[in-house]
């Protein structure tokens, strides 16, 4: 990796510090005119790409093992890095310019002071906790320590000044600062003049919504001259300007020739096989499901087609298994009827979202049965299948063995106790569960208590395949996303175990072995084989894709919860056959998309599901744009209606849509719809060079599935185009009363702008295919827009005729957003929940039993603090479930005292303790900033607890972290005005 930087630029220091912290060496190359002051040049999968400083810091620190395992600082760092780029830098950079010029700009100083005050009051400023945010903020602000006038500014925020000076004296910050600034301090004059000012926050989507991260107080962005400044194009080198001129004059070299799509791989060409995780047929996909697999994969597939690759894109509905049988029983249908019904629904949703599958199939086909059974025969022949007697739960009332999803009960994992855990997984703690380990199991169908019986089953002997798997992983997994690597490693590091691959069900792929013919294969054994069978349903030459690892690159897309089966079980299944299968080379896993900081829930009416998006009145391209804009690539993200409105109205309407409409309107209005002749000069080629930088950024980020960055490159190009028009004002130059040279200049700018529109039509295709198609239609559908160009060029020759432009983007108004927010916000507080007396009685008994257990532990004096904390956590969880079952609504803290006064006939003592400061009374306004801060901390701590549990940490290690999580949740409830005593039972009378 290379650090390419302007000499002594603080953004170079950011990358240097991050490289030292992560233990990754970088080669330093000092060059003038580097975009953003510094970039990190790295290679991945044979593709060289560049990351700007903040992205580089996050990239370097996320790759460390410690960072991946602890997931520390994820959301908070990301938010502060955006704040630095879009809010701090646009004010800080021009302020430092004014200081080096000898005249401190007072307006900029006031704006910067406001930002520093926000930082000082909302950031933890803990010098002992070093993460990506602390690296970026330190390096951005440390130049303020180099001048007397700027140091005086910092002294107005003592906590911030202490934070910076402490970090500066802490390794490795002290060593890096000394190396970067040998003179002992930042020499402002050595780099300020060379650095390109950052984009204006007035052109940042984030700035339109908030002025700081979600855990900082909400306040408007500063209004000052810097805030109103135009975005400045990236500094471009003379070489890149000459190169841009060359590309402009040689469009045939810049634009690859059109290429027909092959349905089969071609030797010597780029052949890409793409699969998207199979959605369960028994439900409607929500937005998180859509972005997690099908939309992310479609975006990449469309890019590959633009690039000229031979691509096959398959997916389909996963139709076998317990979940389907359960849904069929619930709806009074047969499993086949359920599959037929929901397969159509899935297909309609994905067609509406313009997911461009080559084949969207099903697992309930004869080819699925044939291929699955053939693979099983090979595994059995090679000695990788064993038989064992398994104790299973049998429901005497239903007269059937209960598959994992037909059993529910209390989660057996310490510190959880979730009462509705399934026999395969607990939704409370997220850990896998063995049905036999459930506490107080019950039949999902009739609620009766099952008995234990023995049943013979077949097992996949993963330990016998493990050596092959580990060898294979060394070559494949380095190209996977970081979260996929971590999840896979956590499964493999402790040694693999035999895995049962049969079930006592009727709905599934039949097991072709004597004494087991009444059973079916476990869904996670045969479901991934669906990728193969769906290819076989598409072409009878499917083996050219699936038995061709030397010629085919295989990309799998999924959310992180599907990683274990795709990284361990499915590869092991194929390896065990000893056949030459095409195995996954790039496993692309996303984190989770939440809905307004909560989980999607069809039953509770929370969140938007695919069929609801279809009827929302919002175009599918807008949904695609927004979901890809916040794609959860490195951390969980959250859907927000206000944010959707903001990004649509600012990025799509005011930026992209405005540029396209203005540019084409000039052609239509002033030149009769024909592209005028252009005579570009130096300043035009500088614009082209800046655009070419964004094209390269787009190409490298899309090739490595950093789709959010690719979209930002497209939006940067339209910003450059808007700025170009605003600066050149072609609408004035082309007026009849202007001299000929002015009119010629106006024609040139108009032609260049129209060609930028043509480029955007190509680059936008993976994100917004309908909009891209409409742009191409307005441009007359030139054939050269069917492939990804090497650089910006003359896509539209002189005299090329376009259609009259029409608006592409519709504004989303506040009334619609408010309506949608209410519609999909879930049940209102006033809605009554039906109470199940039997469930209430059952939970009351569990609460009483768990309470006795906690009291015995505390009274015995022998249990450790960690053991007690874990049991207390279980008790609190049970009480929460009981309150929910009783239909108890969280009441304001102040209601507690009112109830006490009623019970005492109004004669309660006046010296009752007031509620703690952290718990507002019912008439205390909720501090939204504090709520946001605590929500972020709860999420972060929750992720830490889940990571510990997933890694198999000891009970003693997990329990203290659970206790911290519970404490944070109590603080959050208090900040929201919720009376936690209804859930914890702390209002019980003390024994006399």
Tab-separated table of N, CA and C in Angstrom, residues 121-247:
chain	number	residue	atom	x	y	z
A	121	UNK	N	-18.779	18.945	23.437
A	121	UNK	CA	-19.903	18.590	24.307
A	121	UNK	C	-20.561	17.265	23.943
A	122	UNK	N	-20.233	16.705	22.776
A	122	UNK	CA	-20.923	15.483	22.349
A	122	UNK	C	-19.998	14.298	22.124
A	123	UNK	N	-18.719	14.531	21.905
A	123	UNK	CA	-17.783	13.425	21.715
A	123	UNK	C	-17.210	13.023	23.073
A	124	UNK	N	-17.012	11.718	23.326
A	124	UNK	CA	-16.482	11.287	24.630
A	124	UNK	C	-15.131	11.903	24.983
A	125	UNK	N	-14.282	12.210	23.970
A	125	UNK	CA	-12.959	12.804	24.191
A	125	UNK	C	-12.141	11.990	25.193
A	126	UNK	N	-12.159	10.694	25.006
A	126	UNK	CA	-11.406	9.793	25.877
A	126	UNK	C	-10.121	9.388	25.153
A	127	UNK	N	-9.007	9.952	25.577
A	127	UNK	CA	-7.726	9.701	24.905
A	127	UNK	C	-7.263	8.260	25.052
A	128	UNK	N	-7.861	7.512	25.979
A	128	UNK	CA	-7.462	6.119	26.156
A	128	UNK	C	-8.165	5.203	25.160
A	129	UNK	N	-9.268	5.663	24.598
A	129	UNK	CA	-10.009	4.875	23.614
A	129	UNK	C	-9.663	5.379	22.221
A	130	UNK	N	-8.752	4.708	21.568
A	130	UNK	CA	-8.296	5.131	20.242
A	130	UNK	C	-9.024	4.328	19.174
A	131	UNK	N	-9.729	5.029	18.301
A	131	UNK	CA	-10.413	4.392	17.186
A	131	UNK	C	-10.298	5.277	15.955
A	132	UNK	N	-11.025	4.940	14.909
A	132	UNK	CA	-10.927	5.703	13.662
A	132	UNK	C	-11.315	7.158	13.872
A	133	UNK	N	-12.336	7.405	14.691
A	133	UNK	CA	-12.791	8.773	14.914
A	133	UNK	C	-11.713	9.607	15.610
A	134	UNK	N	-11.065	9.028	16.616
A	134	UNK	CA	-10.050	9.798	17.340
A	134	UNK	C	-8.849	10.103	16.452
A	135	UNK	N	-8.482	9.171	15.566
A	135	UNK	CA	-7.370	9.415	14.638
A	135	UNK	C	-7.702	10.567	13.711
A	136	UNK	N	-8.892	10.523	13.112
A	136	UNK	CA	-9.290	11.544	12.143
A	136	UNK	C	-9.434	12.911	12.801
A	137	UNK	N	-10.119	12.959	13.931
A	137	UNK	CA	-10.346	14.252	14.584
A	137	UNK	C	-9.043	14.849	15.101
A	138	UNK	N	-8.167	14.028	15.656
A	138	UNK	CA	-6.879	14.525	16.138
A	138	UNK	C	-6.080	15.142	14.996
A	139	UNK	N	-5.948	14.401	13.899
A	139	UNK	CA	-5.116	14.878	12.790
A	139	UNK	C	-5.721	16.091	12.102
A	140	UNK	N	-7.038	16.200	12.093
A	140	UNK	CA	-7.667	17.381	11.507
A	140	UNK	C	-7.417	18.621	12.349
A	141	UNK	N	-7.428	18.444	13.674
A	141	UNK	CA	-7.374	19.601	14.572
A	141	UNK	C	-5.981	19.920	15.090
A	142	UNK	N	-5.034	18.988	14.999
A	142	UNK	CA	-3.718	19.242	15.572
A	142	UNK	C	-3.004	20.447	14.938
A	143	UNK	N	-3.276	20.784	13.651
A	143	UNK	CA	-2.647	22.004	13.116
A	143	UNK	C	-3.021	23.267	13.889
A	144	UNK	N	-4.148	23.241	14.606
A	144	UNK	CA	-4.545	24.412	15.394
A	144	UNK	C	-3.575	24.674	16.543
A	145	UNK	N	-2.767	23.664	16.897
A	145	UNK	CA	-1.795	23.845	17.979
A	145	UNK	C	-0.511	24.527	17.508
A	146	UNK	N	-0.409	24.781	16.195
A	146	UNK	CA	0.866	25.268	15.654
A	146	UNK	C	0.986	26.787	15.638
A	147	UNK	N	-0.121	27.495	15.751
A	147	UNK	CA	-0.092	28.964	15.682
A	147	UNK	C	-0.718	29.545	16.936
A	148	UNK	N	-0.215	30.673	17.353
A	148	UNK	CA	-0.731	31.309	18.574
A	148	UNK	C	-2.214	31.628	18.435
A	149	UNK	N	-2.602	32.176	17.299
A	149	UNK	CA	-3.982	32.601	17.121
A	149	UNK	C	-4.938	31.412	17.128
A	150	UNK	N	-4.481	30.291	16.553
A	150	UNK	CA	-5.346	29.113	16.532
A	150	UNK	C	-5.353	28.398	17.880
A	151	UNK	N	-4.226	28.430	18.588
A	151	UNK	CA	-4.195	27.843	19.927
A	151	UNK	C	-5.149	28.578	20.850
A	152	UNK	N	-5.239	29.895	20.704
A	152	UNK	CA	-6.192	30.679	21.505
A	152	UNK	C	-7.616	30.216	21.270
A	153	UNK	N	-7.913	29.840	20.035
A	153	UNK	CA	-9.245	29.325	19.715
A	153	UNK	C	-9.516	28.029	20.465
A	154	UNK	N	-8.529	27.142	20.511
A	154	UNK	CA	-8.707	25.872	21.208
A	154	UNK	C	-8.848	26.059	22.718
A	155	UNK	N	-8.197	27.088	23.238
A	155	UNK	CA	-8.242	27.309	24.688
A	155	UNK	C	-9.649	27.643	25.171
A	156	UNK	N	-10.515	28.009	24.249
A	156	UNK	CA	-11.900	28.279	24.631
A	156	UNK	C	-12.683	26.983	24.872
A	157	UNK	N	-12.042	25.853	24.495
A	157	UNK	CA	-12.637	24.538	24.763
A	157	UNK	C	-11.595	23.705	25.518
A	158	UNK	N	-11.465	23.890	26.817
A	158	UNK	CA	-10.387	23.241	27.581
A	158	UNK	C	-10.368	21.719	27.449
A	159	UNK	N	-11.540	21.088	27.465
A	159	UNK	CA	-11.571	19.621	27.389
A	159	UNK	C	-11.038	19.133	26.049
A	160	UNK	N	-11.342	19.861	25.006
A	160	UNK	CA	-10.849	19.485	23.681
A	160	UNK	C	-9.343	19.706	23.577
A	161	UNK	N	-8.862	20.808	24.132
A	161	UNK	CA	-7.430	21.099	24.125
A	161	UNK	C	-6.670	20.024	24.891
A	162	UNK	N	-7.181	19.624	26.043
A	162	UNK	CA	-6.547	18.567	26.836
A	162	UNK	C	-6.516	17.252	26.067
A	163	UNK	N	-7.610	16.965	25.402
A	163	UNK	CA	-7.710	15.731	24.610
A	163	UNK	C	-6.645	15.694	23.521
A	164	UNK	N	-6.497	16.794	22.790
A	164	UNK	CA	-5.531	16.839	21.693
A	164	UNK	C	-4.097	16.758	22.203
A	165	UNK	N	-3.781	17.505	23.251
A	165	UNK	CA	-2.410	17.502	23.778
A	165	UNK	C	-2.056	16.145	24.390
A	166	UNK	N	-3.047	15.490	25.030
A	166	UNK	CA	-2.798	14.157	25.596
A	166	UNK	C	-2.508	13.146	24.501
A	167	UNK	N	-3.328	13.157	23.460
A	167	UNK	CA	-3.103	12.237	22.351
A	167	UNK	C	-1.752	12.486	21.690
A	168	UNK	N	-1.374	13.774	21.587
A	168	UNK	CA	-0.121	14.125	20.907
A	168	UNK	C	1.089	13.561	21.639
A	169	UNK	N	0.951	13.357	22.932
A	169	UNK	CA	2.055	12.819	23.727
A	169	UNK	C	1.980	11.298	23.890
A	170	UNK	N	0.964	10.669	23.230
A	170	UNK	CA	0.731	9.231	23.376
A	170	UNK	C	1.216	8.487	22.140
A	171	UNK	N	1.972	7.391	22.341
A	171	UNK	CA	2.349	6.571	21.175
A	171	UNK	C	1.095	5.966	20.540
A	172	UNK	N	1.027	5.815	19.204
A	172	UNK	CA	2.064	6.216	18.248
A	172	UNK	C	1.871	7.619	17.691
A	173	UNK	N	0.923	8.373	18.286
A	173	UNK	CA	0.668	9.718	17.763
A	173	UNK	C	1.925	10.572	17.825
A	174	UNK	N	2.671	10.499	18.956
A	174	UNK	CA	3.855	11.333	19.104
A	174	UNK	C	4.912	10.998	18.051
A	175	UNK	N	5.108	9.693	17.785
A	175	UNK	CA	6.107	9.280	16.803
A	175	UNK	C	5.708	9.714	15.388
A	176	UNK	N	4.431	9.558	15.074
A	176	UNK	CA	3.957	9.914	13.726
A	176	UNK	C	4.013	11.419	13.496
A	177	UNK	N	3.642	12.198	14.527
A	177	UNK	CA	3.702	13.657	14.397
A	177	UNK	C	5.140	14.100	14.175
A	178	UNK	N	6.070	13.503	14.938
A	178	UNK	CA	7.487	13.861	14.788
A	178	UNK	C	8.007	13.505	13.400
A	179	UNK	N	7.537	12.375	12.865
A	179	UNK	CA	7.976	11.958	11.535
A	179	UNK	C	7.350	12.829	10.453
A	180	UNK	N	6.097	13.172	10.627
A	180	UNK	CA	5.378	13.933	9.593
A	180	UNK	C	5.777	15.406	9.598
A	181	UNK	N	5.966	15.927	10.780
A	181	UNK	CA	6.394	17.327	10.926
A	181	UNK	C	7.717	17.348	11.692
A	182	UNK	N	8.813	17.172	11.004
A	182	UNK	CA	10.120	17.091	11.677
A	182	UNK	C	10.426	18.310	12.538
A	183	UNK	N	9.857	19.453	12.185
A	183	UNK	CA	10.113	20.664	12.958
A	183	UNK	C	9.382	20.701	14.282
A	184	UNK	N	8.538	19.695	14.525
A	184	UNK	CA	7.850	19.634	15.816
A	184	UNK	C	6.438	20.149	15.773
A	185	UNK	N	6.006	20.757	14.685
A	185	UNK	CA	4.641	21.258	14.588
A	185	UNK	C	4.260	21.335	13.125
A	186	UNK	N	2.980	21.477	12.903
A	186	UNK	CA	2.491	21.598	11.534
A	186	UNK	C	2.911	22.934	10.947
A	187	UNK	N	3.573	22.888	9.794
A	187	UNK	CA	3.923	24.117	9.083
A	187	UNK	C	2.786	24.438	8.125
A	188	UNK	N	1.882	25.282	8.573
A	188	UNK	CA	0.674	25.532	7.779
A	188	UNK	C	1.002	25.993	6.366
A	189	UNK	N	1.949	26.885	6.244
A	189	UNK	CA	2.239	27.485	4.935
A	189	UNK	C	2.811	26.467	3.952
A	190	UNK	N	3.309	25.332	4.467
A	190	UNK	CA	3.914	24.348	3.564
A	190	UNK	C	2.871	23.513	2.834
A	191	UNK	N	1.654	23.474	3.365
A	191	UNK	CA	0.655	22.613	2.709
A	191	UNK	C	-0.683	23.286	2.448
A	192	UNK	N	-1.024	24.311	3.201
A	192	UNK	CA	-2.349	24.923	3.044
A	192	UNK	C	-2.562	25.442	1.628
A	193	UNK	N	-1.570	26.061	1.073
A	193	UNK	CA	-1.726	26.639	-0.262
A	193	UNK	C	-1.872	25.605	-1.355
A	194	UNK	N	-1.338	24.388	-1.130
A	194	UNK	CA	-1.400	23.343	-2.159
A	194	UNK	C	-2.695	22.538	-2.098
A	195	UNK	N	-3.367	22.566	-0.950
A	195	UNK	CA	-4.515	21.688	-0.745
A	195	UNK	C	-5.767	22.255	-1.387
A	196	UNK	N	-6.519	21.382	-2.036
A	196	UNK	CA	-7.807	21.789	-2.601
A	196	UNK	C	-8.831	21.882	-1.484
A	197	UNK	N	-9.586	22.983	-1.416
A	197	UNK	CA	-10.628	23.079	-0.390
A	197	UNK	C	-11.627	21.937	-0.540
A	198	UNK	N	-12.178	21.449	0.562
A	198	UNK	CA	-13.125	20.337	0.493
A	198	UNK	C	-14.468	20.790	-0.055
A	199	UNK	N	-15.355	19.839	-0.429
A	199	UNK	CA	-16.678	20.213	-0.898
A	199	UNK	C	-17.434	21.003	0.146
A	200	UNK	N	-18.288	21.899	-0.309
A	200	UNK	CA	-19.083	22.693	0.607
A	200	UNK	C	-20.128	21.842	1.295
A	201	UNK	N	-20.371	22.067	2.589
A	201	UNK	CA	-21.413	21.301	3.258
A	201	UNK	C	-22.797	21.609	2.711
A	202	UNK	N	-22.945	22.707	1.996
A	202	UNK	CA	-24.246	23.007	1.420
A	202	UNK	C	-24.618	22.000	0.348
A	203	UNK	N	-23.632	21.237	-0.126
A	203	UNK	CA	-23.894	20.201	-1.128
A	203	UNK	C	-23.838	18.815	-0.515
A	204	UNK	N	-23.835	18.729	0.788
A	204	UNK	CA	-23.816	17.445	1.476
A	204	UNK	C	-25.220	17.082	1.929
A	205	UNK	N	-25.648	15.868	1.618
A	205	UNK	CA	-26.957	15.419	2.076
A	205	UNK	C	-27.041	15.446	3.593
A	206	UNK	N	-25.984	15.005	4.234
A	206	UNK	CA	-25.978	14.948	5.688
A	206	UNK	C	-26.185	16.327	6.285
A	207	UNK	N	-25.608	17.348	5.647
A	207	UNK	CA	-25.718	18.695	6.186
A	207	UNK	C	-27.142	19.203	6.141
A	208	UNK	N	-27.934	18.721	5.201
A	208	UNK	CA	-29.305	19.174	5.102
A	208	UNK	C	-30.178	18.579	6.196
A	209	UNK	N	-29.704	17.467	6.759
A	209	UNK	CA	-30.490	16.785	7.764
A	209	UNK	C	-30.048	17.091	9.178
A	210	UNK	N	-28.705	17.143	9.371
A	210	UNK	CA	-28.183	17.352	10.717
A	210	UNK	C	-26.782	17.916	10.640
A	211	UNK	N	-26.387	18.554	11.710
A	211	UNK	CA	-25.079	19.189	11.715
A	211	UNK	C	-24.020	18.387	12.407
A	212	UNK	N	-24.354	17.195	12.915
A	212	UNK	CA	-23.402	16.393	13.644
A	212	UNK	C	-23.932	14.978	13.725
A	213	UNK	N	-23.140	14.040	14.251
A	213	UNK	CA	-23.593	12.660	14.339
A	213	UNK	C	-24.856	12.521	15.170
A	214	UNK	N	-25.464	11.338	15.049
A	214	UNK	CA	-26.757	11.116	15.689
A	214	UNK	C	-26.696	11.236	17.201
A	215	UNK	N	-25.524	11.056	17.791
A	215	UNK	CA	-25.449	11.147	19.238
A	215	UNK	C	-25.019	12.537	19.697
A	216	UNK	N	-24.965	13.486	18.761
A	216	UNK	CA	-24.662	14.856	19.125
A	216	UNK	C	-25.937	15.680	19.085
A	217	UNK	N	-26.012	16.780	19.833
A	217	UNK	CA	-27.219	17.591	19.816
A	217	UNK	C	-27.549	18.064	18.420
A	218	UNK	N	-28.828	17.964	18.071
A	218	UNK	CA	-29.248	18.400	16.742
A	218	UNK	C	-29.226	19.913	16.667
A	219	UNK	N	-28.561	20.439	15.665
A	219	UNK	CA	-28.516	21.883	15.476
A	219	UNK	C	-28.276	22.164	14.005
A	220	UNK	N	-28.727	23.291	13.519
A	220	UNK	CA	-28.541	23.567	12.097
A	220	UNK	C	-27.074	23.745	11.761
A	221	UNK	N	-26.736	23.430	10.507
A	221	UNK	CA	-25.366	23.650	10.050
A	221	UNK	C	-25.063	25.132	10.110
A	222	UNK	N	-23.814	25.531	10.394
A	222	UNK	CA	-23.470	26.941	10.524
A	222	UNK	C	-23.713	27.704	9.232
A	223	UNK	N	-24.266	28.869	9.375
A	223	UNK	CA	-24.486	29.725	8.210
A	223	UNK	C	-23.410	30.790	8.209
A	224	UNK	N	-22.491	30.683	7.312
A	224	UNK	CA	-21.375	31.608	7.231
A	224	UNK	C	-20.842	31.564	5.813
A	225	UNK	N	-19.918	32.431	5.439
A	225	UNK	CA	-19.423	32.446	4.069
A	225	UNK	C	-18.899	31.097	3.610
A	226	UNK	N	-18.204	30.375	4.490
A	226	UNK	CA	-17.666	29.076	4.071
A	226	UNK	C	-18.785	28.104	3.756
A	227	UNK	N	-19.870	28.198	4.512
A	227	UNK	CA	-20.982	27.293	4.324
A	227	UNK	C	-21.672	27.524	2.996
A	228	UNK	N	-21.584	28.731	2.490
A	228	UNK	CA	-22.242	29.064	1.248
A	228	UNK	C	-21.311	28.960	0.045
A	229	UNK	N	-20.057	28.570	0.283
A	229	UNK	CA	-19.090	28.516	-0.814
A	229	UNK	C	-19.451	27.423	-1.804
A	230	UNK	N	-19.029	27.618	-3.046
A	230	UNK	CA	-19.263	26.606	-4.068
A	230	UNK	C	-18.341	25.413	-3.822
A	231	UNK	N	-18.801	24.199	-4.200
A	231	UNK	CA	-17.884	23.064	-4.102
A	231	UNK	C	-16.736	23.251	-5.077
A	232	UNK	N	-15.570	22.888	-4.662
A	232	UNK	CA	-14.393	23.084	-5.496
A	232	UNK	C	-13.970	21.751	-6.084
A	233	UNK	N	-13.680	21.713	-7.360
A	233	UNK	CA	-13.253	20.484	-8.012
A	233	UNK	C	-11.909	20.024	-7.460
A	234	UNK	N	-11.696	18.738	-7.615
A	234	UNK	CA	-10.426	18.189	-7.163
A	234	UNK	C	-9.280	18.812	-7.938
A	235	UNK	N	-8.159	19.001	-7.257
A	235	UNK	CA	-6.959	19.472	-7.934
A	235	UNK	C	-6.499	18.399	-8.912
A	236	UNK	N	-6.227	18.791	-10.135
A	236	UNK	CA	-5.828	17.816	-11.155
A	236	UNK	C	-4.428	18.153	-11.640
A	237	UNK	N	-3.683	17.133	-11.994
A	237	UNK	CA	-2.319	17.311	-12.454
A	237	UNK	C	-2.305	17.670	-13.929
A	238	UNK	N	-1.231	18.291	-14.414
A	238	UNK	CA	-1.114	18.589	-15.852
A	238	UNK	C	-1.187	17.326	-16.703
A	239	UNK	N	-0.649	16.223	-16.180
A	239	UNK	CA	-0.686	14.974	-16.939
A	239	UNK	C	-2.120	14.476	-17.127
A	240	UNK	N	-2.916	14.596	-16.056
A	240	UNK	CA	-4.304	14.135	-16.167
A	240	UNK	C	-5.116	15.029	-17.089
A	241	UNK	N	-4.766	16.307	-17.145
A	241	UNK	CA	-5.451	17.230	-18.064
A	241	UNK	C	-5.134	16.857	-19.513
A	242	UNK	N	-3.875	16.551	-19.785
A	242	UNK	CA	-3.487	16.128	-21.139
A	242	UNK	C	-4.167	14.812	-21.515
A	243	UNK	N	-4.233	13.925	-20.557
A	243	UNK	CA	-4.897	12.660	-20.813
A	243	UNK	C	-6.375	12.870	-21.103
A	244	UNK	N	-7.027	13.778	-20.365
A	244	UNK	CA	-8.437	14.082	-20.603
A	244	UNK	C	-8.642	14.633	-22.009
A	245	UNK	N	-7.705	15.469	-22.446
A	245	UNK	CA	-7.800	16.023	-23.802
A	245	UNK	C	-7.705	14.901	-24.843
A	246	UNK	N	-6.823	13.953	-24.587
A	246	UNK	CA	-6.666	12.835	-25.524
A	246	UNK	C	-7.952	12.020	-25.615
A	247	UNK	N	-8.531	11.710	-24.465
A	247	UNK	CA	-9.763	10.930	-24.465
A	247	UNK	C	-10.889	11.673	-25.176
